[in-house]
Coordinates of C-alpha atoms in Angstrom, one line a residue:
X1 CA 50.5 217.2 79.1
X2 CA 52.8 214.2 79.0
X3 CA 56.6 214.9 79.5
X4 CA 59.4 212.6 78.3
X5 CA 63.1 213.4 78.8
X6 CA 65.1 212.7 75.7
X7 CA 68.3 210.7 75.5
X8 CA 70.1 214.1 76.1
X9 CA 69.6 215.2 79.7
X10 CA 68.0 218.7 79.8
X11 CA 66.0 218.1 76.7
X12 CA 62.3 217.1 76.9
X13 CA 59.4 216.2 74.6
X14 CA 56.0 217.5 75.6
X15 CA 52.8 216.0 74.1
X16 CA 49.7 217.9 75.0
X17 CA 46.2 216.5 75.5
X18 CA 44.2 217.4 72.4
X19 CA 40.5 218.2 72.9
X20 CA 38.6 218.0 69.7
X21 CA 35.0 218.3 68.7
X22 CA 32.9 219.5 65.7
X23 CA 34.3 223.0 66.1
X24 CA 38.0 222.0 65.8
X25 CA 40.8 221.3 68.4
X26 CA 42.1 222.9 71.6
X27 CA 45.3 222.2 73.5
X28 CA 47.5 223.8 76.1
X29 CA 50.8 224.2 74.3
X30 CA 52.7 225.4 77.4
X31 CA 51.7 225.6 81.1
X32 CA 54.4 226.9 83.5
X33 CA 53.3 225.0 86.5
X34 CA 53.3 221.6 84.6
X35 CA 56.6 222.5 82.9
X36 CA 58.3 223.3 86.2
X37 CA 56.9 220.1 87.9
X38 CA 58.2 217.9 85.1
X39 CA 61.6 219.5 84.4
X40 CA 62.4 220.9 87.8
X41 CA 63.1 224.4 86.5
X42 CA 61.3 227.5 85.5
X43 CA 61.2 228.8 81.9
X44 CA 61.7 232.6 81.7
X45 CA 60.4 233.9 78.3
X46 CA 62.4 236.8 76.6
X47 CA 61.7 236.3 72.9
X48 CA 59.3 234.4 70.6
X49 CA 60.3 233.4 67.0
X50 CA 58.4 232.0 64.1
X51 CA 59.8 230.4 61.1
X52 CA 58.1 229.2 57.9
X53 CA 60.0 226.8 55.7
X54 CA 59.7 224.9 52.4
X55 CA 60.2 221.2 52.4
X56 CA 63.9 220.3 52.7
X57 CA 64.9 223.5 54.5
X58 CA 67.5 222.6 57.2
X59 CA 68.1 225.2 59.9
X60 CA 71.0 224.6 62.2
X61 CA 72.8 223.3 64.1
X62 CA 72.5 226.6 66.1
X63 CA 73.4 227.2 69.7
X64 CA 74.4 230.1 72.1
X65 CA 77.6 230.4 74.1
X66 CA 77.0 228.9 77.6
X67 CA 77.0 231.1 79.6
X68 CA 74.8 232.9 79.1
X69 CA 73.1 230.1 77.1
X70 CA 69.6 230.1 75.6
X71 CA 66.9 227.6 76.4
X72 CA 64.2 227.0 73.7
X73 CA 60.7 225.6 73.7
X74 CA 59.8 224.6 70.2
X75 CA 56.4 223.8 68.7
X76 CA 55.3 223.1 65.1
X77 CA 52.0 224.9 64.3
X78 CA 51.7 223.8 60.7
X79 CA 53.3 221.0 58.6
X80 CA 56.0 218.9 60.1
X81 CA 59.7 219.1 61.2
X82 CA 62.3 216.7 62.5
X83 CA 63.7 218.6 65.5
X84 CA 67.3 217.5 66.4
X85 CA 68.9 218.3 69.8
X86 CA 72.7 217.9 70.1
X87 CA 74.6 217.9 73.4
X88 CA 77.4 220.6 73.1
X89 CA 78.2 220.8 76.9
X90 CA 81.8 219.8 77.5
X91 CA 82.1 217.3 80.3
X92 CA 78.5 216.1 79.9
X93 CA 78.2 212.3 79.7
X94 CA 76.2 212.7 76.4
X95 CA 78.5 215.3 74.9
X96 CA 78.4 215.0 71.0
X97 CA 75.3 212.8 71.0
X98 CA 72.0 213.8 69.5
X99 CA 68.3 212.8 69.7
X100 CA 65.3 213.8 67.6
X101 CA 61.6 214.3 67.8
X102 CA 59.0 214.6 65.0
X103 CA 57.0 217.8 65.5
X104 CA 53.9 218.1 63.5
X105 CA 50.5 219.8 63.4
X106 CA 48.7 216.5 64.2
X107 CA 50.4 215.6 67.6
X108 CA 51.1 219.3 68.5
X109 CA 54.2 217.9 70.3
X110 CA 56.9 220.4 71.5
X111 CA 60.5 220.1 72.4
X112 CA 62.4 221.9 75.3
X113 CA 66.2 222.2 75.1
X114 CA 68.2 223.6 78.0
X115 CA 71.1 226.0 77.7
X116 CA 74.2 224.5 76.2
X117 CA 72.3 222.3 73.7
X118 CA 72.5 222.7 69.9
X119 CA 69.4 222.7 67.9
X120 CA 68.4 222.0 64.2
X121 CA 65.1 221.6 62.4
X122 CA 64.4 220.0 59.0
X123 CA 61.1 220.9 57.3
X124 CA 59.3 217.8 56.0
X125 CA 56.6 219.7 54.2
X126 CA 56.1 222.9 52.3
X127 CA 54.9 225.8 54.5
X128 CA 55.9 224.1 57.7
X129 CA 55.7 226.6 60.5
X130 CA 57.6 226.5 63.8
X131 CA 57.3 228.8 66.8
X132 CA 59.9 228.8 69.5
X133 CA 60.0 230.5 72.9
X134 CA 63.5 231.7 74.0
X135 CA 64.9 232.4 77.4
X136 CA 67.4 234.9 76.0
X137 CA 66.9 237.6 73.4
X138 CA 68.9 237.1 70.1
X139 CA 72.4 238.2 70.9
X140 CA 74.6 237.9 67.8
X141 CA 77.8 238.0 70.0
X142 CA 76.8 234.7 71.6
X143 CA 75.3 233.1 68.4
X144 CA 77.1 230.0 67.1
X145 CA 76.7 227.4 64.4
X146 CA 77.8 223.8 63.7
X147 CA 77.6 221.8 60.5
X148 CA 74.5 219.6 60.5
X149 CA 76.2 217.1 58.2
X150 CA 79.3 216.7 60.4
X151 CA 80.3 213.0 60.1
X152 CA 81.3 212.8 63.7
X153 CA 77.8 213.6 64.8
X154 CA 76.3 211.4 62.1
X155 CA 72.8 212.7 62.4
X156 CA 70.3 210.5 60.5
X157 CA 68.5 213.1 58.4
X158 CA 65.4 211.9 56.6
X159 CA 65.5 212.0 52.8
X160 CA 61.8 212.0 52.2
X161 CA 59.1 214.4 53.4
X162 CA 55.8 213.5 55.1
X163 CA 54.1 213.1 51.7
X164 CA 56.8 210.5 50.6
X165 CA 58.4 212.9 48.1
X166 CA 62.2 213.2 48.1
X167 CA 63.8 216.1 50.1
X168 CA 66.4 218.4 48.6
X169 CA 68.2 220.0 51.5
X170 CA 68.3 223.8 51.4
X171 CA 70.6 225.6 53.9
X172 CA 71.6 229.2 54.4
X173 CA 75.1 230.1 53.4
X174 CA 75.9 230.6 57.1
X175 CA 74.9 227.1 57.9
X176 CA 76.8 225.6 54.9
X177 CA 79.9 227.3 56.2
X178 CA 79.5 226.3 59.8
X179 CA 82.4 224.5 61.5
X180 CA 82.6 220.8 62.2
X181 CA 82.0 219.4 65.7
X182 CA 85.7 218.4 66.0

């Protein structure tokens, strides 16, 4: 597996080695020993979530109060997503900055984000499916949201899907009403 730290410290892109033959494909999506060696920390799993989205569905920006914080390990198992990580850690040198990774069923890339980072995903194809491992069980009392279209963050959201067709953004009411970064 190849690890690359994103422009946001504490966020990593992982690209697995794909082993294909006439039967199909195999890859190791997560391996604790390699993860710890590359990131310098363990990942303690407490919950696994799966989300299926139509093209244009934008989920986030979501984050958890830190502490306790929630780390996530995100993988696209079908279709494609733009995964966006936002630094929401006051005092961090990259506070308010974002970075993104294309997650799709072809590369099988994953993203890890540490506690204190915000997260959003935009589905780029109908039926796109993402699975994410979480270091903390869902705790509504710590759950927070931020507006994905905040002009201060200026996230460059794509307007076309992987098939070239225009995307119409679809967000939950909760995400539409989320507060601004400022």
